């Protein structure tokens, strides 16, 4: 979209679904963290399901969503990652529309770690036997208690990945003068930037099958495993 | 000379017999006690979990799973309050989830323990009726008594490396 001045070009970087999924995941992880350490596990299970729903939907959107959300468009091999990483100290590197090769590593790492935390949590046993994971019936009390601890240990790893992600955003802002936060809120970069292509938006209706699929995954995990 | 030597050996032996066990008792005694408490609580949790898991099934096995485990929960819980003698907290230097508040607020702790015992006894009675919905409600009532005591008197999971 062109503004009044010819030089102002603010392409769309993130579509609305990607932005909403990003901030929903932030909210769900926040609730999970709070409810986990305060032993308010009735909220913990629901927020965990919420996070699972978002991640499954994000994986789906990574296959059929808008151009910058698609894994095929941003996940790069080791050589591309290395080529990008050695320019990290330079301030004049151009904006890329969407994830850069190093950011892509962070996205994949983030999704995998969140899935690992959720996956272990499904089998974790609550010491009060009130809010054990929905699949805890498949493990013994002792195994499930070990998994509850592992659930937290991997969560600590996730906190490390989140810290790395936030540090990178601060580094880009402070050192490279690239505001990465603004596009994740408004969808567009702030200020005047060089010409980069805008995203190819996927139609909104395409989100619906993914939302239903993700809800189906959560429902099956919550209900179906015990009905045979 | 021989007498002096004899007295010396006698007093040495006597002091070893008297003081020795106290030295040995101090640490490993508590350690065994705490270990045994953890084992018993784990059995209690395991029996409780077995009932909970069975209730998720379409056709719960009352005779082989639910009733015997409800009996285990009840019988174990009746000894619950004897598992926490003074000195078996963190001051024993043995790794334990038990917090000093157990002994600082002994009245409250004992009250919660007794509530748990009565809910555990009720669990056995309700199990005998063989109605899944009523038993499910009772497992929640019992679980709440576990939580009521664990929240103030047990270290949270994340503060410890693992259950022992």
mmCIF file of C-alpha atoms in Angstrom:
data_model
loop_
_atom_site.group_PDB
_atom_site.id
_atom_site.type_symbol
_atom_site.label_atom_id
_atom_site.label_comp_id
_atom_site.label_asym_id
_atom_site.label_seq_id
_atom_site.Cartn_x
_atom_site.Cartn_y
_atom_site.Cartn_z
ATOM 1 C CA UNK A 1 0.000 0.000 0.000
ATOM 2 C CA UNK A 2 1.396 3.408 -1.002
ATOM 3 C CA UNK A 3 1.065 6.330 1.380
ATOM 4 C CA UNK A 4 0.806 10.012 0.422
ATOM 5 C CA UNK A 5 4.540 10.271 -0.094
ATOM 6 C CA UNK A 6 6.078 8.074 -2.731
ATOM 7 C CA UNK A 7 8.960 7.109 -0.424
ATOM 8 C CA UNK A 8 6.730 5.719 2.345
ATOM 9 C CA UNK A 9 6.213 2.068 1.676
ATOM 10 C CA UNK A 10 4.846 0.030 4.493
ATOM 11 C CA UNK A 11 4.215 -3.468 3.261
ATOM 12 C CA UNK A 12 2.118 -5.884 5.252
ATOM 13 C CA UNK A 13 4.495 -8.275 7.050
ATOM 14 C CA UNK A 14 2.179 -10.366 9.203
ATOM 15 C CA UNK A 15 -1.456 -11.138 8.471
ATOM 16 C CA UNK A 16 -4.096 -10.905 11.192
ATOM 17 C CA UNK A 17 -4.272 -14.685 11.943
ATOM 18 C CA UNK A 18 -0.500 -14.908 12.485
ATOM 19 C CA UNK A 19 -0.538 -11.901 14.798
ATOM 20 C CA UNK A 20 -3.513 -13.168 16.792
ATOM 21 C CA UNK A 21 -1.937 -16.623 17.118
ATOM 22 C CA UNK A 22 1.326 -15.060 18.309
ATOM 23 C CA UNK A 23 -0.326 -13.034 21.069
ATOM 24 C CA UNK A 24 -2.723 -15.831 22.031
ATOM 25 C CA UNK A 25 0.268 -18.102 22.557
ATOM 26 C CA UNK A 26 1.915 -15.427 24.714
ATOM 27 C CA UNK A 27 -1.274 -15.186 26.805
ATOM 28 C CA UNK A 28 -1.730 -18.949 27.146
ATOM 29 C CA UNK A 29 1.907 -19.523 28.105
ATOM 30 C CA UNK A 30 1.575 -16.728 30.673
ATOM 31 C CA UNK A 31 -1.530 -18.311 32.215
ATOM 32 C CA UNK A 32 0.123 -21.750 32.166
ATOM 33 C CA UNK A 33 3.157 -20.387 33.960
ATOM 34 C CA UNK A 34 1.151 -18.584 36.643
ATOM 35 C CA UNK A 35 -1.302 -21.444 37.221
ATOM 36 C CA UNK A 36 1.500 -24.028 37.243
ATOM 37 C CA UNK A 37 3.650 -22.419 39.918
ATOM 38 C CA UNK A 38 0.593 -21.538 42.042
ATOM 39 C CA UNK A 39 -0.895 -25.050 41.811
ATOM 40 C CA UNK A 40 -4.086 -23.700 40.208
ATOM 41 C CA UNK A 41 -4.140 -26.644 37.846
ATOM 42 C CA UNK A 42 -7.786 -26.354 36.820
ATOM 43 C CA UNK A 43 -6.739 -23.247 34.838
ATOM 44 C CA UNK A 44 -3.458 -24.871 33.864
ATOM 45 C CA UNK A 45 -5.159 -27.649 31.910
ATOM 46 C CA UNK A 46 -7.416 -25.237 29.996
ATOM 47 C CA UNK A 47 -4.606 -22.821 29.171
ATOM 48 C CA UNK A 48 -2.461 -25.790 28.109
ATOM 49 C CA UNK A 49 -5.220 -26.913 25.766
ATOM 50 C CA UNK A 50 -5.424 -23.319 24.515
ATOM 51 C CA UNK A 51 -1.693 -23.320 23.760
ATOM 52 C CA UNK A 52 -2.015 -26.686 22.001
ATOM 53 C CA UNK A 53 -4.898 -25.362 19.899
ATOM 54 C CA UNK A 54 -2.837 -22.338 18.852
ATOM 55 C CA UNK A 55 0.245 -24.402 17.993
ATOM 56 C CA UNK A 56 -1.699 -26.922 15.883
ATOM 57 C CA UNK A 57 -3.427 -24.044 14.081
ATOM 58 C CA UNK A 58 -0.067 -22.327 13.541
ATOM 59 C CA UNK A 59 1.384 -25.525 12.058
ATOM 60 C CA UNK A 60 -1.617 -25.716 9.701
ATOM 61 C CA UNK A 61 -1.218 -22.024 8.805
ATOM 62 C CA UNK A 62 2.452 -22.719 8.172
ATOM 63 C CA UNK A 63 1.369 -25.003 5.341
ATOM 64 C CA UNK A 64 -1.551 -23.137 3.743
ATOM 65 C CA UNK A 65 -1.494 -19.620 5.255
ATOM 66 C CA UNK A 66 -0.222 -16.271 3.987
ATOM 67 C CA UNK A 67 3.250 -16.163 2.422
ATOM 68 C CA UNK A 68 5.201 -14.959 5.493
ATOM 69 C CA UNK A 69 3.550 -17.578 7.719
ATOM 70 C CA UNK A 70 4.497 -20.530 5.506
ATOM 71 C CA UNK A 71 7.392 -22.698 6.679
ATOM 72 C CA UNK A 72 8.458 -23.351 3.075
ATOM 73 C CA UNK A 73 9.067 -19.614 2.665
ATOM 74 C CA UNK A 74 11.242 -19.031 5.708
ATOM 75 C CA UNK A 75 12.773 -22.260 7.040
ATOM 76 C CA UNK A 76 16.305 -22.362 5.614
ATOM 77 C CA UNK A 77 19.186 -24.814 5.568
ATOM 78 C CA UNK A 78 22.392 -24.524 7.620
ATOM 79 C CA UNK A 79 24.275 -22.648 4.890
ATOM 80 C CA UNK A 80 21.679 -19.877 4.571
ATOM 81 C CA UNK A 81 21.503 -19.622 8.358
ATOM 82 C CA UNK A 82 25.280 -19.295 8.572
ATOM 83 C CA UNK A 83 25.453 -16.750 5.730
ATOM 84 C CA UNK A 84 22.892 -14.647 7.558
ATOM 85 C CA UNK A 85 24.427 -15.155 11.003
ATOM 86 C CA UNK A 86 27.827 -13.762 9.972
ATOM 87 C CA UNK A 87 26.187 -10.494 8.890
ATOM 88 C CA UNK A 88 24.461 -10.100 12.235
ATOM 89 C CA UNK A 89 26.967 -7.517 13.487
ATOM 90 C CA UNK A 90 26.299 -5.254 10.474
ATOM 91 C CA UNK A 91 23.810 -2.462 10.856
ATOM 92 C CA UNK A 92 23.030 -1.978 7.176
ATOM 93 C CA UNK A 93 21.484 -5.364 6.442
ATOM 94 C CA UNK A 94 18.183 -4.932 4.615
ATOM 95 C CA UNK A 95 14.786 -5.720 6.068
ATOM 96 C CA UNK A 96 13.344 -9.012 5.045
ATOM 97 C CA UNK A 97 9.640 -9.440 4.762
ATOM 98 C CA UNK A 98 8.955 -12.033 7.423
ATOM 99 C CA UNK A 99 11.363 -14.215 9.326
ATOM 100 C CA UNK A 100 15.071 -14.032 8.544
ATOM 101 C CA UNK A 101 16.934 -17.383 8.436
ATOM 102 C CA UNK A 102 18.043 -17.077 12.073
ATOM 103 C CA UNK A 103 14.577 -16.014 13.225
ATOM 104 C CA UNK A 104 13.243 -19.111 11.496
ATOM 105 C CA UNK A 105 15.429 -21.269 13.750
ATOM 106 C CA UNK A 106 13.913 -19.509 16.741
ATOM 107 C CA UNK A 107 10.361 -20.108 15.448
ATOM 108 C CA UNK A 108 10.964 -23.825 14.878
ATOM 109 C CA UNK A 109 12.718 -24.146 18.252
ATOM 110 C CA UNK A 110 9.858 -22.299 19.966
ATOM 111 C CA UNK A 111 7.130 -24.451 18.394
ATOM 112 C CA UNK A 112 9.019 -27.685 19.156
ATOM 113 C CA UNK A 113 9.673 -26.685 22.784
ATOM 114 C CA UNK A 114 6.053 -25.642 23.357
ATOM 115 C CA UNK A 115 4.891 -28.951 21.867
ATOM 116 C CA UNK A 116 7.354 -30.866 24.051
ATOM 117 C CA UNK A 117 6.131 -29.127 27.217
ATOM 118 C CA UNK A 118 2.495 -29.819 26.272
ATOM 119 C CA UNK A 119 3.198 -33.400 25.207
ATOM 120 C CA UNK A 120 4.885 -34.243 28.529
ATOM 121 C CA UNK A 121 2.160 -32.388 30.455
ATOM 122 C CA UNK A 122 -0.506 -34.641 28.938
ATOM 123 C CA UNK A 123 1.004 -37.573 30.876
ATOM 124 C CA UNK A 124 1.978 -35.695 34.052
ATOM 125 C CA UNK A 125 0.393 -36.769 37.331
ATOM 126 C CA UNK A 126 -0.867 -34.176 39.815
ATOM 127 C CA UNK A 127 0.285 -34.937 43.356
ATOM 128 C CA UNK A 128 -3.289 -34.239 44.545
ATOM 129 C CA UNK A 129 -4.800 -36.500 41.863
ATOM 130 C CA UNK A 130 -7.206 -33.683 40.974
ATOM 131 C CA UNK A 131 -5.840 -32.358 37.705
ATOM 132 C CA UNK A 132 -3.526 -34.949 36.205
ATOM 133 C CA UNK A 133 -2.863 -34.772 32.471
ATOM 134 C CA UNK A 134 -5.590 -36.300 30.271
ATOM 135 C CA UNK A 135 -3.309 -39.189 29.228
ATOM 136 C CA UNK A 136 -1.868 -39.863 32.698
ATOM 137 C CA UNK A 137 -3.832 -43.128 32.834
ATOM 138 C CA UNK A 138 -1.175 -44.619 30.556
ATOM 139 C CA UNK A 139 1.635 -44.179 33.104
ATOM 140 C CA UNK A 140 2.135 -45.212 36.719
ATOM 141 C CA UNK A 141 1.907 -42.738 39.593
ATOM 142 C CA UNK A 142 5.673 -42.695 39.936
ATOM 143 C CA UNK A 143 6.347 -42.277 36.203
ATOM 144 C CA UNK A 144 3.702 -39.547 36.026
ATOM 145 C CA UNK A 145 5.285 -37.684 38.930
ATOM 146 C CA UNK A 146 8.669 -37.827 37.179
ATOM 147 C CA UNK A 147 6.990 -36.504 34.053
ATOM 148 C CA UNK A 148 5.470 -33.644 36.069
ATOM 149 C CA UNK A 149 9.003 -32.614 36.999
ATOM 150 C CA UNK A 150 10.247 -33.090 33.450
ATOM 151 C CA UNK A 151 7.300 -30.957 32.287
ATOM 152 C CA UNK A 152 8.686 -28.123 34.404
ATOM 153 C CA UNK A 153 12.311 -28.708 33.375
ATOM 154 C CA UNK A 154 11.418 -28.476 29.682
ATOM 155 C CA UNK A 155 9.308 -25.408 30.496
ATOM 156 C CA UNK A 156 12.462 -23.819 31.918
ATOM 157 C CA UNK A 157 14.100 -24.553 28.579
ATOM 158 C CA UNK A 158 11.136 -22.845 26.896
ATOM 159 C CA UNK A 159 11.693 -19.803 29.147
ATOM 160 C CA UNK A 160 15.270 -19.777 27.817
ATOM 161 C CA UNK A 161 14.017 -19.839 24.214
ATOM 162 C CA UNK A 162 11.564 -17.013 25.018
ATOM 163 C CA UNK A 163 14.378 -14.991 26.628
ATOM 164 C CA UNK A 164 16.496 -15.508 23.511
ATOM 165 C CA UNK A 165 13.583 -14.396 21.320
ATOM 166 C CA UNK A 166 12.997 -11.211 23.369
ATOM 167 C CA UNK A 167 16.757 -10.491 23.442
ATOM 168 C CA UNK A 168 16.862 -10.734 19.655
ATOM 169 C CA UNK A 169 13.953 -8.270 19.337
ATOM 170 C CA UNK A 170 15.758 -5.850 21.675
ATOM 171 C CA UNK A 171 19.049 -6.335 19.780
ATOM 172 C CA UNK A 172 17.381 -5.558 16.445
ATOM 173 C CA UNK A 173 15.739 -2.484 17.915
ATOM 174 C CA UNK A 174 18.748 -1.124 19.781
ATOM 175 C CA UNK A 175 21.562 -2.075 17.418
ATOM 176 C CA UNK A 176 20.058 -2.448 13.976
ATOM 177 C CA UNK A 177 17.241 0.075 14.415
ATOM 178 C CA UNK A 178 14.739 -2.448 13.177
ATOM 179 C CA UNK A 179 11.501 -2.379 15.145
ATOM 180 C CA UNK A 180 10.234 -5.970 15.060
ATOM 181 C CA UNK A 181 7.550 -5.454 17.692
ATOM 182 C CA UNK A 182 5.477 -2.951 15.755
ATOM 183 C CA UNK A 183 4.742 -5.250 12.766
ATOM 184 C CA UNK A 184 3.682 -8.003 15.180
ATOM 185 C CA UNK A 185 1.046 -5.580 16.509
ATOM 186 C CA UNK A 186 -0.060 -3.515 13.500
ATOM 187 C CA UNK A 187 1.087 -5.907 10.803
ATOM 188 C CA UNK A 188 3.308 -3.283 9.149
ATOM 189 C CA UNK A 189 6.832 -2.045 9.875
ATOM 190 C CA UNK A 190 7.255 1.403 11.390
ATOM 191 C CA UNK A 191 8.701 4.304 9.458
ATOM 192 C CA UNK A 192 10.172 4.533 6.023
ATOM 193 C CA UNK A 193 11.883 1.435 4.782
ATOM 194 C CA UNK A 194 13.266 0.119 1.547
ATOM 195 C CA UNK A 195 10.989 -1.562 -0.938
ATOM 196 C CA UNK A 196 10.229 -5.112 0.009
ATOM 197 C CA UNK A 197 7.344 -7.113 -1.295
ATOM 198 C CA UNK A 198 4.142 -7.228 0.709
ATOM 199 C CA UNK A 199 2.808 -10.608 1.752
ATOM 200 C CA UNK A 200 0.533 -12.722 -0.343
ATOM 201 C CA UNK A 201 -2.474 -13.039 1.900
ATOM 202 C CA UNK A 202 -4.329 -16.318 2.209
ATOM 203 C CA UNK A 203 -8.113 -16.020 2.223
ATOM 204 C CA UNK A 204 -9.581 -15.797 5.720
ATOM 205 C CA UNK A 205 -11.956 -18.727 5.246
ATOM 206 C CA UNK A 206 -8.973 -21.031 4.939
ATOM 207 C CA UNK A 207 -8.365 -20.554 8.650
ATOM 208 C CA UNK A 208 -11.630 -22.277 9.554
ATOM 209 C CA UNK A 209 -10.671 -25.887 8.671
ATOM 210 C CA UNK A 210 -7.442 -25.416 10.636
ATOM 211 C CA UNK A 211 -9.304 -24.036 13.648
ATOM 212 C CA UNK A 212 -11.649 -27.028 13.554
ATOM 213 C CA UNK A 213 -8.772 -29.457 13.066
ATOM 214 C CA UNK A 214 -6.921 -27.987 16.070
ATOM 215 C CA UNK A 215 -10.109 -28.114 18.165
ATOM 216 C CA UNK A 216 -10.540 -31.751 17.075
ATOM 217 C CA UNK A 217 -7.017 -32.630 18.226
ATOM 218 C CA UNK A 218 -7.682 -31.089 21.645
ATOM 219 C CA UNK A 219 -11.075 -32.799 21.915
ATOM 220 C CA UNK A 220 -9.665 -36.228 21.024
ATOM 221 C CA UNK A 221 -6.906 -35.865 23.605
ATOM 222 C CA UNK A 222 -9.365 -34.722 26.265
ATOM 223 C CA UNK A 223 -12.064 -37.313 25.603
ATOM 224 C CA UNK A 224 -11.532 -40.047 23.168
ATOM 225 C CA UNK A 225 -8.624 -41.987 24.553
ATOM 226 C CA UNK A 226 -10.701 -43.604 27.271
ATOM 227 C CA UNK A 227 -13.704 -44.652 25.254
ATOM 228 C CA UNK A 228 -12.666 -47.930 23.798
ATOM 229 C CA UNK B 1 48.071 -51.813 86.368
ATOM 230 C CA UNK B 2 45.854 -54.534 84.956
ATOM 231 C CA UNK B 3 42.917 -53.094 86.894
ATOM 232 C CA UNK B 4 43.540 -49.612 85.562
ATOM 233 C CA UNK B 5 43.737 -51.023 82.045
ATOM 234 C CA UNK B 6 40.514 -52.959 82.578
ATOM 235 C CA UNK B 7 38.652 -49.896 83.832
ATOM 236 C CA UNK B 8 39.889 -47.985 80.834
ATOM 237 C CA UNK B 9 38.587 -50.614 78.375
ATOM 238 C CA UNK B 10 35.326 -50.930 80.305
ATOM 239 C CA UNK B 11 34.611 -47.186 80.259
ATOM 240 C CA UNK B 12 35.540 -46.952 76.589
ATOM 241 C CA UNK B 13 33.223 -49.827 75.688
ATOM 242 C CA UNK B 14 30.477 -48.405 77.864
ATOM 243 C CA UNK B 15 30.665 -45.005 76.221
ATOM 244 C CA UNK B 16 30.701 -46.588 72.769
ATOM 245 C CA UNK B 17 27.606 -48.606 73.605
ATOM 246 C CA UNK B 18 25.793 -45.599 75.030
ATOM 247 C CA UNK B 19 26.862 -42.834 72.654
ATOM 248 C CA UNK B 20 27.422 -44.833 69.492
ATOM 249 C CA UNK B 21 23.787 -45.578 68.650
ATOM 250 C CA UNK B 22 22.829 -41.944 69.256
ATOM 251 C CA UNK B 23 25.408 -40.876 66.689
ATOM 252 C CA UNK B 24 24.242 -43.454 64.172
ATOM 253 C CA UNK B 25 20.562 -42.763 64.893
ATOM 254 C CA UNK B 26 20.733 -39.014 64.226
ATOM 255 C CA UNK B 27 20.961 -39.032 60.454
ATOM 256 C CA UNK B 28 20.155 -42.443 58.955
ATOM 257 C CA UNK B 29 17.190 -42.925 61.309
ATOM 258 C CA UNK B 30 15.503 -39.797 59.960
ATOM 259 C CA UNK B 31 16.507 -40.709 56.490
ATOM 260 C CA UNK B 32 14.792 -44.109 56.740
ATOM 261 C CA UNK B 33 11.759 -42.498 58.326
ATOM 262 C CA UNK B 34 11.433 -39.899 55.584
ATOM 263 C CA UNK B 35 12.039 -42.479 52.874
ATOM 264 C CA UNK B 36 9.353 -44.702 54.347
ATOM 265 C CA UNK B 37 6.947 -41.732 54.563
ATOM 266 C CA UNK B 38 7.579 -40.974 50.891
ATOM 267 C CA UNK B 39 6.987 -44.615 49.956
ATOM 268 C CA UNK B 40 3.718 -44.715 51.870
ATOM 269 C CA UNK B 41 2.477 -41.455 50.411
ATOM 270 C CA UNK B 42 3.403 -42.692 46.943
ATOM 271 C CA UNK B 43 1.433 -45.894 47.534
ATOM 272 C CA UNK B 44 -1.475 -43.782 48.706
ATOM 273 C CA UNK B 45 -1.232 -41.621 45.580
ATOM 274 C CA UNK B 46 -0.878 -44.704 43.388
ATOM 275 C CA UNK B 47 -3.975 -46.358 44.872
ATOM 276 C CA UNK B 48 -5.929 -43.125 44.503
ATOM 277 C CA UNK B 49 -4.767 -42.767 40.898
ATOM 278 C CA UNK B 50 -5.782 -46.357 40.121
ATOM 279 C CA UNK B 51 -9.361 -45.545 41.214
ATOM 280 C CA UNK B 52 -9.379 -42.325 39.222
ATOM 281 C CA UNK B 53 -8.063 -44.047 36.083
ATOM 282 C CA UNK B 54 -10.527 -46.886 36.398
ATOM 283 C CA UNK B 55 -13.432 -44.455 36.645
ATOM 284 C CA UNK B 56 -12.522 -43.069 33.216
ATOM 285 C CA UNK B 57 -13.253 -46.445 31.656
ATOM 286 C CA UNK B 58 -16.645 -47.379 30.293
ATOM 287 C CA UNK B 59 -16.838 -50.504 32.455
ATOM 288 C CA UNK B 60 -14.823 -49.947 35.630
ATOM 289 C CA UNK B 61 -13.548 -53.048 37.403
ATOM 290 C CA UNK B 62 -15.022 -52.684 40.896
ATOM 291 C CA UNK B 63 -13.926 -55.956 42.432
ATOM 292 C CA UNK B 64 -10.305 -56.091 41.346
ATOM 293 C CA UNK B 65 -9.352 -52.423 41.084
ATOM 294 C CA UNK B 66 -11.662 -49.917 42.750
ATOM 295 C CA UNK B 67 -12.657 -51.629 46.015
ATOM 296 C CA UNK B 68 -9.179 -52.910 46.985
ATOM 297 C CA UNK B 69 -7.567 -49.573 46.158
ATOM 298 C CA UNK B 70 -10.212 -47.658 48.105
ATOM 299 C CA UNK B 71 -9.367 -49.969 51.016
ATOM 300 C CA UNK B 72 -5.660 -49.169 50.613
ATOM 301 C CA UNK B 73 -6.377 -45.429 50.576
ATOM 302 C CA UNK B 74 -8.450 -45.712 53.720
ATOM 303 C CA UNK B 75 -6.064 -47.917 55.676
ATOM 304 C CA UNK B 76 -2.976 -45.888 54.718
ATOM 305 C CA UNK B 77 -4.669 -42.604 55.538
ATOM 306 C CA UNK B 78 -5.490 -43.750 59.056
ATOM 307 C CA UNK B 79 -1.749 -43.767 59.832
ATOM 308 C CA UNK B 80 -1.053 -40.511 57.966
ATOM 309 C CA UNK B 81 -0.546 -38.330 61.021
ATOM 310 C CA UNK B 82 1.973 -40.725 62.566
ATOM 311 C CA UNK B 83 4.322 -40.250 59.599
ATOM 312 C CA UNK B 84 5.368 -36.754 60.630
ATOM 313 C CA UNK B 85 7.229 -36.971 63.961
ATOM 314 C CA UNK B 86 9.163 -33.905 65.102
ATOM 315 C CA UNK B 87 12.593 -33.710 63.491
ATOM 316 C CA UNK B 88 11.531 -35.306 60.211
ATOM 317 C CA UNK B 89 11.375 -31.976 58.369
ATOM 318 C CA UNK B 90 14.101 -30.177 56.416
ATOM 319 C CA UNK B 91 16.167 -29.807 59.649
ATOM 320 C CA UNK B 92 16.957 -33.522 59.275
ATOM 321 C CA UNK B 93 18.999 -32.460 56.216
ATOM 322 C CA UNK B 94 17.340 -35.269 54.302
ATOM 323 C CA UNK B 95 15.734 -34.224 51.041
ATOM 324 C CA UNK B 96 12.049 -33.835 51.844
ATOM 325 C CA UNK B 97 9.089 -31.861 50.538
ATOM 326 C CA UNK B 98 7.826 -31.463 54.108
ATOM 327 C CA UNK B 99 7.910 -27.807 55.179
ATOM 328 C CA UNK B 100 8.699 -26.612 58.743
ATOM 329 C CA UNK B 101 5.152 -25.161 58.902
ATOM 330 C CA UNK B 102 3.897 -28.717 59.560
ATOM 331 C CA UNK B 103 5.334 -28.557 63.078
ATOM 332 C CA UNK B 104 4.919 -24.807 63.538
ATOM 333 C CA UNK B 105 1.182 -25.028 62.882
ATOM 334 C CA UNK B 106 0.701 -28.555 64.159
ATOM 335 C CA UNK B 107 -2.943 -28.015 65.146
ATOM 336 C CA UNK B 108 -3.960 -26.908 61.678
ATOM 337 C CA UNK B 109 -1.918 -29.683 60.076
ATOM 338 C CA UNK B 110 -3.541 -32.321 62.278
ATOM 339 C CA UNK B 111 -6.983 -30.910 61.570
ATOM 340 C CA UNK B 112 -6.377 -31.162 57.813
ATOM 341 C CA UNK B 113 -5.031 -34.686 58.262
ATOM 342 C CA UNK B 114 -8.177 -35.737 60.092
ATOM 343 C CA UNK B 115 -10.397 -34.235 57.399
ATOM 344 C CA UNK B 116 -8.445 -36.267 54.858
ATOM 345 C CA UNK B 117 -8.953 -39.425 56.934
ATOM 346 C CA UNK B 118 -12.702 -38.928 57.112
ATOM 347 C CA UNK B 119 -12.955 -38.274 53.358
ATOM 348 C CA UNK B 120 -10.829 -41.381 52.709
ATOM 349 C CA UNK B 121 -13.159 -43.458 54.897
ATOM 350 C CA UNK B 122 -16.096 -42.024 52.987
ATOM 351 C CA UNK B 123 -14.387 -43.025 49.724
ATOM 352 C CA UNK B 124 -14.502 -46.662 50.810
ATOM 353 C CA UNK B 125 -18.159 -46.388 51.762
ATOM 354 C CA UNK B 126 -19.125 -44.695 48.484
ATOM 355 C CA UNK B 127 -17.101 -47.229 46.471
ATOM 356 C CA UNK B 128 -19.164 -50.018 48.014
ATOM 357 C CA UNK B 129 -22.313 -48.527 46.411
ATOM 358 C CA UNK B 130 -20.682 -49.018 42.969
ATOM 359 C CA UNK B 131 -22.022 -45.854 41.409
ATOM 360 C CA UNK B 132 -19.356 -44.211 39.170
ATOM 361 C CA UNK B 133 -20.806 -40.671 39.406
ATOM 362 C CA UNK B 134 -20.961 -40.690 43.208
ATOM 363 C CA UNK B 135 -17.481 -42.155 43.468
ATOM 364 C CA UNK B 136 -16.098 -39.574 41.021
ATOM 365 C CA UNK B 137 -17.570 -36.816 43.208
ATOM 366 C CA UNK B 138 -15.970 -38.400 46.273
ATOM 367 C CA UNK B 139 -12.535 -38.667 44.582
ATOM 368 C CA UNK B 140 -12.745 -34.907 43.952
ATOM 369 C CA UNK B 141 -13.698 -34.288 47.593
ATOM 370 C CA UNK B 142 -10.742 -36.416 48.708
ATOM 371 C CA UNK B 143 -8.346 -34.809 46.201
ATOM 372 C CA UNK B 144 -9.276 -31.412 47.606
ATOM 373 C CA UNK B 145 -8.169 -32.534 51.067
ATOM 374 C CA UNK B 146 -4.785 -33.589 49.564
ATOM 375 C CA UNK B 147 -4.449 -30.146 47.982
ATOM 376 C CA UNK B 148 -5.617 -28.324 51.130
ATOM 377 C CA UNK B 149 -2.635 -29.797 52.972
ATOM 378 C CA UNK B 150 -0.100 -29.886 50.142
ATOM 379 C CA UNK B 151 -0.504 -26.210 49.246
ATOM 380 C CA UNK B 152 0.608 -24.814 52.629
ATOM 381 C CA UNK B 153 2.740 -27.707 53.952
ATOM 382 C CA UNK B 154 4.527 -29.213 50.978
ATOM 383 C CA UNK B 155 7.232 -27.614 48.798
ATOM 384 C CA UNK B 156 5.937 -26.966 45.291
ATOM 385 C CA UNK B 157 7.153 -29.390 42.620
ATOM 386 C CA UNK B 158 9.247 -26.783 40.857
ATOM 387 C CA UNK B 159 11.387 -26.179 43.914
ATOM 388 C CA UNK B 160 12.636 -29.756 43.950
ATOM 389 C CA UNK B 161 14.405 -31.768 41.315
ATOM 390 C CA UNK B 162 12.233 -34.832 41.567
ATOM 391 C CA UNK B 163 9.951 -36.957 43.688
ATOM 392 C CA UNK B 164 12.004 -39.498 45.540
#
